[in-house]
PDB file of C-alpha atoms in Angstrom:
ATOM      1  CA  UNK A 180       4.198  18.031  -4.750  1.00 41.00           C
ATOM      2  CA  UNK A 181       4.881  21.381  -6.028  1.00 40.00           C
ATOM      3  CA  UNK A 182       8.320  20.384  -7.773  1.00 47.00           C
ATOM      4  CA  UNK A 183       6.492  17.273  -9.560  1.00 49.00           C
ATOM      5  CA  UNK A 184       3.714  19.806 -11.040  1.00 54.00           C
ATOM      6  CA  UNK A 185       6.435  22.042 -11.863  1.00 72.00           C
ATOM      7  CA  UNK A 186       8.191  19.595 -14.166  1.00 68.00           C
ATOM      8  CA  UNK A 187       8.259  19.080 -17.662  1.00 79.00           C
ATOM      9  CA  UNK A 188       6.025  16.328 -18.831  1.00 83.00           C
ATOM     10  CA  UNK A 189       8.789  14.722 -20.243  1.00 85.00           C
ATOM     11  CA  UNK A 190      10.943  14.716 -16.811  1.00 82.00           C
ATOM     12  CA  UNK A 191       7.717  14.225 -15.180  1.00 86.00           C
ATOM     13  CA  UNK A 192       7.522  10.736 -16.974  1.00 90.00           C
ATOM     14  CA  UNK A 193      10.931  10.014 -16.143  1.00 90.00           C
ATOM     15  CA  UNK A 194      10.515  11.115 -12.321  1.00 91.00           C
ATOM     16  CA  UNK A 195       7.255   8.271 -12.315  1.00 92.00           C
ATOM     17  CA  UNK A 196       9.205   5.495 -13.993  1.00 94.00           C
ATOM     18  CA  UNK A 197      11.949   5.715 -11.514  1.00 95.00           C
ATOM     19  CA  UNK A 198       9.369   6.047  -8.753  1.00 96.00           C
ATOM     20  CA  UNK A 199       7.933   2.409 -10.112  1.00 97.00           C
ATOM     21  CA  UNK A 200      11.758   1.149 -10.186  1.00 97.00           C
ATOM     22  CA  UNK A 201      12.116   2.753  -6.615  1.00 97.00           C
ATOM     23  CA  UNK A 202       8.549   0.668  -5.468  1.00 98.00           C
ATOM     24  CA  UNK A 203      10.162  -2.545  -6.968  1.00 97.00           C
ATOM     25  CA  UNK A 204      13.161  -2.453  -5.496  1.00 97.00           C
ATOM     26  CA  UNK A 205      12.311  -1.229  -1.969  1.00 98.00           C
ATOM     27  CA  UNK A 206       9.518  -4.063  -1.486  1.00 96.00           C
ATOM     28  CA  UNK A 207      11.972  -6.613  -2.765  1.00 96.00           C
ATOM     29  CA  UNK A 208      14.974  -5.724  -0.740  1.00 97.00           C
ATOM     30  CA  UNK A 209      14.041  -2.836   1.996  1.00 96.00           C
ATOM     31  CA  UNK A 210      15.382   0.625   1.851  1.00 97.00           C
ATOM     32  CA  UNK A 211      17.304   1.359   4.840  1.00 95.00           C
ATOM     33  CA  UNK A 212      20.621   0.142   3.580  1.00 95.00           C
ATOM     34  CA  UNK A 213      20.967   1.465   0.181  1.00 95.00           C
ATOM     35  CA  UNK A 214      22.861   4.937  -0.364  1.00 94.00           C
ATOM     36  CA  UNK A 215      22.198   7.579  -3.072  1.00 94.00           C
ATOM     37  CA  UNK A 216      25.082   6.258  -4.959  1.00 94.00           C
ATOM     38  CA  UNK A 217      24.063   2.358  -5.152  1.00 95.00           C
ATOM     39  CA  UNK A 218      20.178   3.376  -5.463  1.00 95.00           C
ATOM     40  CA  UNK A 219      21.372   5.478  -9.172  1.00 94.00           C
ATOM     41  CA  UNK A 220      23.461   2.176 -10.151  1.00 95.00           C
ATOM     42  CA  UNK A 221      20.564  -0.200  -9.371  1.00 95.00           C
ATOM     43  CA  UNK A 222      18.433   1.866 -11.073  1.00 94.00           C
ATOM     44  CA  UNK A 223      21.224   2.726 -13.889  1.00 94.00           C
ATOM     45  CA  UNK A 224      20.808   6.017 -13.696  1.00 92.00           C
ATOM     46  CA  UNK A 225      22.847   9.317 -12.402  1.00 92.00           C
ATOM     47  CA  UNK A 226      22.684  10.648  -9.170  1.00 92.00           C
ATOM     48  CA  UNK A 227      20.962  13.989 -10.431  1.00 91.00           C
ATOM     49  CA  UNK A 228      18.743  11.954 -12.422  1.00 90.00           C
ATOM     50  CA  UNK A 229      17.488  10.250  -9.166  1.00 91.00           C
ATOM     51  CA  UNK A 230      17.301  13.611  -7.464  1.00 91.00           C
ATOM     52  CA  UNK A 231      14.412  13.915  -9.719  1.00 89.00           C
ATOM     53  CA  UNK A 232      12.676  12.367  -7.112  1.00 92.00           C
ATOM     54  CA  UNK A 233      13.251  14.279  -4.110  1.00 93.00           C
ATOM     55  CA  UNK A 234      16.672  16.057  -2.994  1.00 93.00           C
ATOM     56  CA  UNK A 235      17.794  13.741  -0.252  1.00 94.00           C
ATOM     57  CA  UNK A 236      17.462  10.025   0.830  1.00 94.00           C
ATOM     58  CA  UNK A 237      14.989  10.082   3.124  1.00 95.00           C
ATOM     59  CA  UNK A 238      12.821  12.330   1.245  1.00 96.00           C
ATOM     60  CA  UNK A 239      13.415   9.992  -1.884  1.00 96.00           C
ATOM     61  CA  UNK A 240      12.283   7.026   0.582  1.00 97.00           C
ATOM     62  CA  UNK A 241       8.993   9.253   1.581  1.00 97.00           C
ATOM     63  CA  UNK A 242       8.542  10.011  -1.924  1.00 96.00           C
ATOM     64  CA  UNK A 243       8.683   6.320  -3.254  1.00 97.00           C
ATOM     65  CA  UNK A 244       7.044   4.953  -0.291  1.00 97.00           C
ATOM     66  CA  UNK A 245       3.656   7.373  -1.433  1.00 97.00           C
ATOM     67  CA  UNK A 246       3.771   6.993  -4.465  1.00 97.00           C
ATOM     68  CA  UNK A 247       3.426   2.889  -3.795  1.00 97.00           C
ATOM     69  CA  UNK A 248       0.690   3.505  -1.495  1.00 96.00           C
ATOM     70  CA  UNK A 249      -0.922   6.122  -4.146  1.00 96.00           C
ATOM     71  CA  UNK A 250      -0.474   3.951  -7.125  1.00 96.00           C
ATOM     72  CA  UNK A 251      -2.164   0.497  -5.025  1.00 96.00           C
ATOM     73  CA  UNK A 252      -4.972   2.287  -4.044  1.00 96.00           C
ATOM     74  CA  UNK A 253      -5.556   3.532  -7.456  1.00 97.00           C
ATOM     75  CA  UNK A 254      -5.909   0.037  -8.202  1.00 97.00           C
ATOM     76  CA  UNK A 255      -7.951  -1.414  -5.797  1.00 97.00           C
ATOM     77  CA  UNK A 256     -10.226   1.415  -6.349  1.00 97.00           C
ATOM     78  CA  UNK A 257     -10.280   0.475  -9.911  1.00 97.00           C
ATOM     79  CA  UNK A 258     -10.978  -3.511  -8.691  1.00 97.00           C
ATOM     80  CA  UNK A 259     -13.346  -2.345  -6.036  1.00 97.00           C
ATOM     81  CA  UNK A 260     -15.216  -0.233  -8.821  1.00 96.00           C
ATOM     82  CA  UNK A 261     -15.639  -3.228 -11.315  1.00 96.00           C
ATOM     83  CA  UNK A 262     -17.687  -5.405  -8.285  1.00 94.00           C
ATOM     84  CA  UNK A 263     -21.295  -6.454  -8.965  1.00 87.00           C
ATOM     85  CA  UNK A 264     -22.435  -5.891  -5.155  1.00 88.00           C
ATOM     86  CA  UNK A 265     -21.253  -4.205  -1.675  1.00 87.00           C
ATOM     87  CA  UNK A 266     -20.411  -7.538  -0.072  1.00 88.00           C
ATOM     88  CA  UNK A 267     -18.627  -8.604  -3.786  1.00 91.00           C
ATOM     89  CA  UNK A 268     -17.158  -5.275  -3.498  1.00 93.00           C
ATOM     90  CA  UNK A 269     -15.979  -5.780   0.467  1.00 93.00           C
ATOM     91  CA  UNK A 270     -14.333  -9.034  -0.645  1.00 90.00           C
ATOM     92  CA  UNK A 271     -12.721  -7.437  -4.211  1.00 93.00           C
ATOM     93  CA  UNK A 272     -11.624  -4.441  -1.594  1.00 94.00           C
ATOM     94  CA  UNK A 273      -9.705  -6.977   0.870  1.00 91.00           C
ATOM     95  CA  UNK A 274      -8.205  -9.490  -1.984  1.00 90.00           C
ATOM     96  CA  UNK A 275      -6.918  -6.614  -3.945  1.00 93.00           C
ATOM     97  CA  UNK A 276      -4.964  -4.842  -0.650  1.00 91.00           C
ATOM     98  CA  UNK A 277      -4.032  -8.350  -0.001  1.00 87.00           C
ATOM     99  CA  UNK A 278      -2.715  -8.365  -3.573  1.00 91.00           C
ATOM    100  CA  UNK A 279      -0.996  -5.388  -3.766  1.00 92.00           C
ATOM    101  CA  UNK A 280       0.721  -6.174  -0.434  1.00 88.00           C
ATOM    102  CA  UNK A 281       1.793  -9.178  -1.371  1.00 86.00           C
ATOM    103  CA  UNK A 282       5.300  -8.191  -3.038  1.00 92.00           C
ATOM    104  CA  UNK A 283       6.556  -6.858   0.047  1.00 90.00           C
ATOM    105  CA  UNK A 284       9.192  -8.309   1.741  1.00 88.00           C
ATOM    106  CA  UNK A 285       9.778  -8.639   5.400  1.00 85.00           C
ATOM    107  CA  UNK A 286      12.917  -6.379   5.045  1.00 92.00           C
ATOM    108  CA  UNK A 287      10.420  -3.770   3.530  1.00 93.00           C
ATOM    109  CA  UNK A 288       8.776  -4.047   6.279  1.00 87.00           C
ATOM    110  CA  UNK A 289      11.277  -4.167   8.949  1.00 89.00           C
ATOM    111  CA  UNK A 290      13.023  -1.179   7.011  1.00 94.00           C
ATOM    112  CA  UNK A 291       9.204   1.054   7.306  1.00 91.00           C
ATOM    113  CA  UNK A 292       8.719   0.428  10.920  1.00 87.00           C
ATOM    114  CA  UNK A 293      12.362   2.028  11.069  1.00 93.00           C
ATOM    115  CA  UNK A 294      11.967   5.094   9.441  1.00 95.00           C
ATOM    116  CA  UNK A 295       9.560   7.148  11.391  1.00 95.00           C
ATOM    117  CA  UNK A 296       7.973   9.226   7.998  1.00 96.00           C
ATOM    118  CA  UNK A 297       7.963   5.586   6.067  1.00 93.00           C
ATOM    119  CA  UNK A 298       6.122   4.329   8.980  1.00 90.00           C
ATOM    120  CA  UNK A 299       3.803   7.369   9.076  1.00 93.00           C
ATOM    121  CA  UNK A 300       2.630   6.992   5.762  1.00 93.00           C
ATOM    122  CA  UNK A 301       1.991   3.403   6.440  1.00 90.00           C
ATOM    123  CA  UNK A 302      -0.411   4.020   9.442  1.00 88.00           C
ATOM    124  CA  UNK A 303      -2.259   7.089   7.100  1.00 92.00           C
ATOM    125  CA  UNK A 304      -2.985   4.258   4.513  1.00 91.00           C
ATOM    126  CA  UNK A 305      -4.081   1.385   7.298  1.00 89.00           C
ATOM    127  CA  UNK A 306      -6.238   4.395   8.771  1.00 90.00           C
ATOM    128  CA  UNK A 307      -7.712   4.828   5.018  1.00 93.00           C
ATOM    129  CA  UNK A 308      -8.037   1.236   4.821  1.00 91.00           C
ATOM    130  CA  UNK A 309      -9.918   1.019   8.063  1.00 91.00           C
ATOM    131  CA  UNK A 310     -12.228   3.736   6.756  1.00 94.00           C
ATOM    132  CA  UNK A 311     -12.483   2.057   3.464  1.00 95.00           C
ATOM    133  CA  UNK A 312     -13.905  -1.049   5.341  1.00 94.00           C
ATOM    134  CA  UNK A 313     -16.109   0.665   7.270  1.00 95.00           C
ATOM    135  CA  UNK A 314     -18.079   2.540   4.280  1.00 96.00           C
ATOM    136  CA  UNK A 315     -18.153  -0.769   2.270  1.00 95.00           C
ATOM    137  CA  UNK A 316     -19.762  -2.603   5.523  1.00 94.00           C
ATOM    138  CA  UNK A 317     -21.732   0.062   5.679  1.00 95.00           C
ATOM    139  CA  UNK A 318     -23.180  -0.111   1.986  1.00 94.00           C
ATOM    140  CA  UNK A 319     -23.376  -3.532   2.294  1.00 93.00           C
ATOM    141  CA  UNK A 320     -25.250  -3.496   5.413  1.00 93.00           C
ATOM    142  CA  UNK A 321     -27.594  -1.090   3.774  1.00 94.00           C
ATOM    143  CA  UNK A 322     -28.091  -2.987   0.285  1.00 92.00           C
ATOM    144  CA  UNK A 323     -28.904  -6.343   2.575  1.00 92.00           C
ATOM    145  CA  UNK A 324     -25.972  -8.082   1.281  1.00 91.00           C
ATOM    146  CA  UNK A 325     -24.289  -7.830   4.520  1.00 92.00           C
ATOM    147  CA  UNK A 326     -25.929  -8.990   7.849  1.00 91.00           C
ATOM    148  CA  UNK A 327     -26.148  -6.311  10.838  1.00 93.00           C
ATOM    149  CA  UNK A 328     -22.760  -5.293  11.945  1.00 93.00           C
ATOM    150  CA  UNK A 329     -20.983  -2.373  13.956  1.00 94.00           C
ATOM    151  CA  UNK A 330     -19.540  -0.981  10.804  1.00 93.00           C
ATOM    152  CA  UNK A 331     -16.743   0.997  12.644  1.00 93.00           C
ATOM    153  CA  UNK A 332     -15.380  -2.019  14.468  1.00 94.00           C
ATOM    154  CA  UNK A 333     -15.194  -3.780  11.487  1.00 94.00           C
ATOM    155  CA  UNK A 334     -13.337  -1.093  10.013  1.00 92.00           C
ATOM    156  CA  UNK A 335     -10.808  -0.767  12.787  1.00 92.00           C
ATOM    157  CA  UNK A 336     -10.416  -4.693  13.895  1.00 94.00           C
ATOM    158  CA  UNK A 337      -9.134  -5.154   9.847  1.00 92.00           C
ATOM    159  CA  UNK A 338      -6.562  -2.179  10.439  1.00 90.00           C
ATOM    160  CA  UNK A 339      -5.396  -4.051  13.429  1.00 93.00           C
ATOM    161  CA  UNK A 340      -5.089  -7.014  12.151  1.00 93.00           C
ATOM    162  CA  UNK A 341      -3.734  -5.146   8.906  1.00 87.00           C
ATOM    163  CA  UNK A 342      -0.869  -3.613  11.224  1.00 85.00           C
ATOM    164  CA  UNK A 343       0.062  -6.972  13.018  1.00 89.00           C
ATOM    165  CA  UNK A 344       0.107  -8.973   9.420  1.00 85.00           C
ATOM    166  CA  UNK A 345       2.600  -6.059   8.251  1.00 77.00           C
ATOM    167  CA  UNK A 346       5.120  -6.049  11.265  1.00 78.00           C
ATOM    168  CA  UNK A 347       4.989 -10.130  11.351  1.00 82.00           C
ATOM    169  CA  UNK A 348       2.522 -10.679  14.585  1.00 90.00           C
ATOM    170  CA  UNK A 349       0.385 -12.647  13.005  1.00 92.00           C
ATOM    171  CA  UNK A 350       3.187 -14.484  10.926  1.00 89.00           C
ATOM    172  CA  UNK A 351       4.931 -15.614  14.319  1.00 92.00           C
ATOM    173  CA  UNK A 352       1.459 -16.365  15.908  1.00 96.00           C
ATOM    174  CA  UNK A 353       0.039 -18.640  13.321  1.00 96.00           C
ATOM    175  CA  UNK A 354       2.604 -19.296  10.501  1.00 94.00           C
ATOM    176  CA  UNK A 355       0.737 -18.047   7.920  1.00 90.00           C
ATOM    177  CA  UNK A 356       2.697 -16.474   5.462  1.00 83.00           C
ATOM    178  CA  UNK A 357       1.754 -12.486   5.039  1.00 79.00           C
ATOM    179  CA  UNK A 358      -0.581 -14.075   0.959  1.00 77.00           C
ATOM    180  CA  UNK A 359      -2.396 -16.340   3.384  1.00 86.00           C
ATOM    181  CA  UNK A 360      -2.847 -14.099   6.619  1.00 89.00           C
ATOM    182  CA  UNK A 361      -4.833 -12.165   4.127  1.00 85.00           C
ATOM    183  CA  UNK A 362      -6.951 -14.176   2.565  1.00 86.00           C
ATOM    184  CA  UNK A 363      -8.069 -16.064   6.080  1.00 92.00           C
ATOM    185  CA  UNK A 364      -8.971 -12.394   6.449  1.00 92.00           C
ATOM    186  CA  UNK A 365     -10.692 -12.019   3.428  1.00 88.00           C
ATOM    187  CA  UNK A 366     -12.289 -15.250   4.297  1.00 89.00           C
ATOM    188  CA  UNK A 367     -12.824 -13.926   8.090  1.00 91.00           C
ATOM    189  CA  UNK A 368     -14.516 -10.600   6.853  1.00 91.00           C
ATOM    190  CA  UNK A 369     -16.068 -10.800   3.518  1.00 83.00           C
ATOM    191  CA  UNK A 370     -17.779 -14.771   4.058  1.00 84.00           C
ATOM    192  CA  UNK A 371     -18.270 -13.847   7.867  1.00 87.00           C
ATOM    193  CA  UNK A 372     -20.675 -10.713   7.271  1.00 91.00           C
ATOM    194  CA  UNK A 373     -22.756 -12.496   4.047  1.00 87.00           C
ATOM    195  CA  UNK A 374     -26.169 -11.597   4.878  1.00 78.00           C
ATOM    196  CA  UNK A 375     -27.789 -15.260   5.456  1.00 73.00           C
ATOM    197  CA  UNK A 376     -30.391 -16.354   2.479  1.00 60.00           C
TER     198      UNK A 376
END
């Protein structure tokens, strides 16, 4: 964090854009077998010019792997922000994670449950996720708009099922693609909990 404050805005711009190139190539193809070397000619750049990023592999990995987590919640915030009402804003909150998601690949995947800080980061943002749920169940609950529900286990039974959709449990158990697994989610959560009329 310190070296990106530390840059020039200029560099700083070009450290971002090859941060976005680093998110779209890691969710389309995984991470774990590209080298330093290949990840600079993908991205047709030099090697020092990726080091921009972070001095080593795995800390460029870490790096990109934040910053895709940063930049989606940014805008599903943004989403969630534009909703009329809590339970419009519980359903906006799910379809846009589900939406942001949704370019991963399994080899992304796969590749993040491999690489123990990748795989870290992943659980902080499904714990965020799970408290994200919990306050917009919460507000909902409060406004009426939501009927009477345990907040928190809302809140952690979407991180669960969050976690299994990511490392292909619920894929394997139902068949659903991870596009579809969410929105029967969506569908599961934000219809489930309407307050009845």
């Amino acid at each position: 964090m310190q070296q990106q404050r530390s840059l020039p805005p200029r560099t700083r711009q070009r450290r971002d854009a090859l941060l976005d190139e680093l998110v779209e190539l890691f969710l389309a193809e995984g991470f774990a077998a590209f080298g330093i070397g290949e990840l600079a000619q993908r991205l047709s750049c030099s090697r020092s010019t990726l080091y921009l990023v972070a001095p080593s592999k795995e800390q460029v990995i870490t790096a990109t792997v934040r910053h895709f987590f940063k930049r989606a919640a940014e805008r599903i915030e943004e989403r969630v922000a534009a909703a009329p009402d809590p339970a419009d804003r519980l359903s906006t909150y799910l379809t846009a994670v589900a939406d942001e998601l949704a370019p991963a690949s399994p080899r992304f995947y796969a590749d993040l449950a491999g690489f123990p800080p990748g795989a870290e980061v992943y659980r902080a943002n499904t714990a965020q996720a799970a408290a994200r749920v919990q306050a917009l169940v919460s507000e909902g609950v409060a406004a009426g708009t939501l009927r009477q529900v345990n907040a928190i286990f809302v809140g952690a039974a979407v991180a669960e099922v969050m976690d299994a959709i990511g490392d292909g449990r619920i894929g394997t158990a139902t068949g659903l693609d991870d596009a579809q697994a969410y929105q029967a989610l969506v569908d599961l959560v934000a219809t489930g909990l309407r307050a009845r009329g």
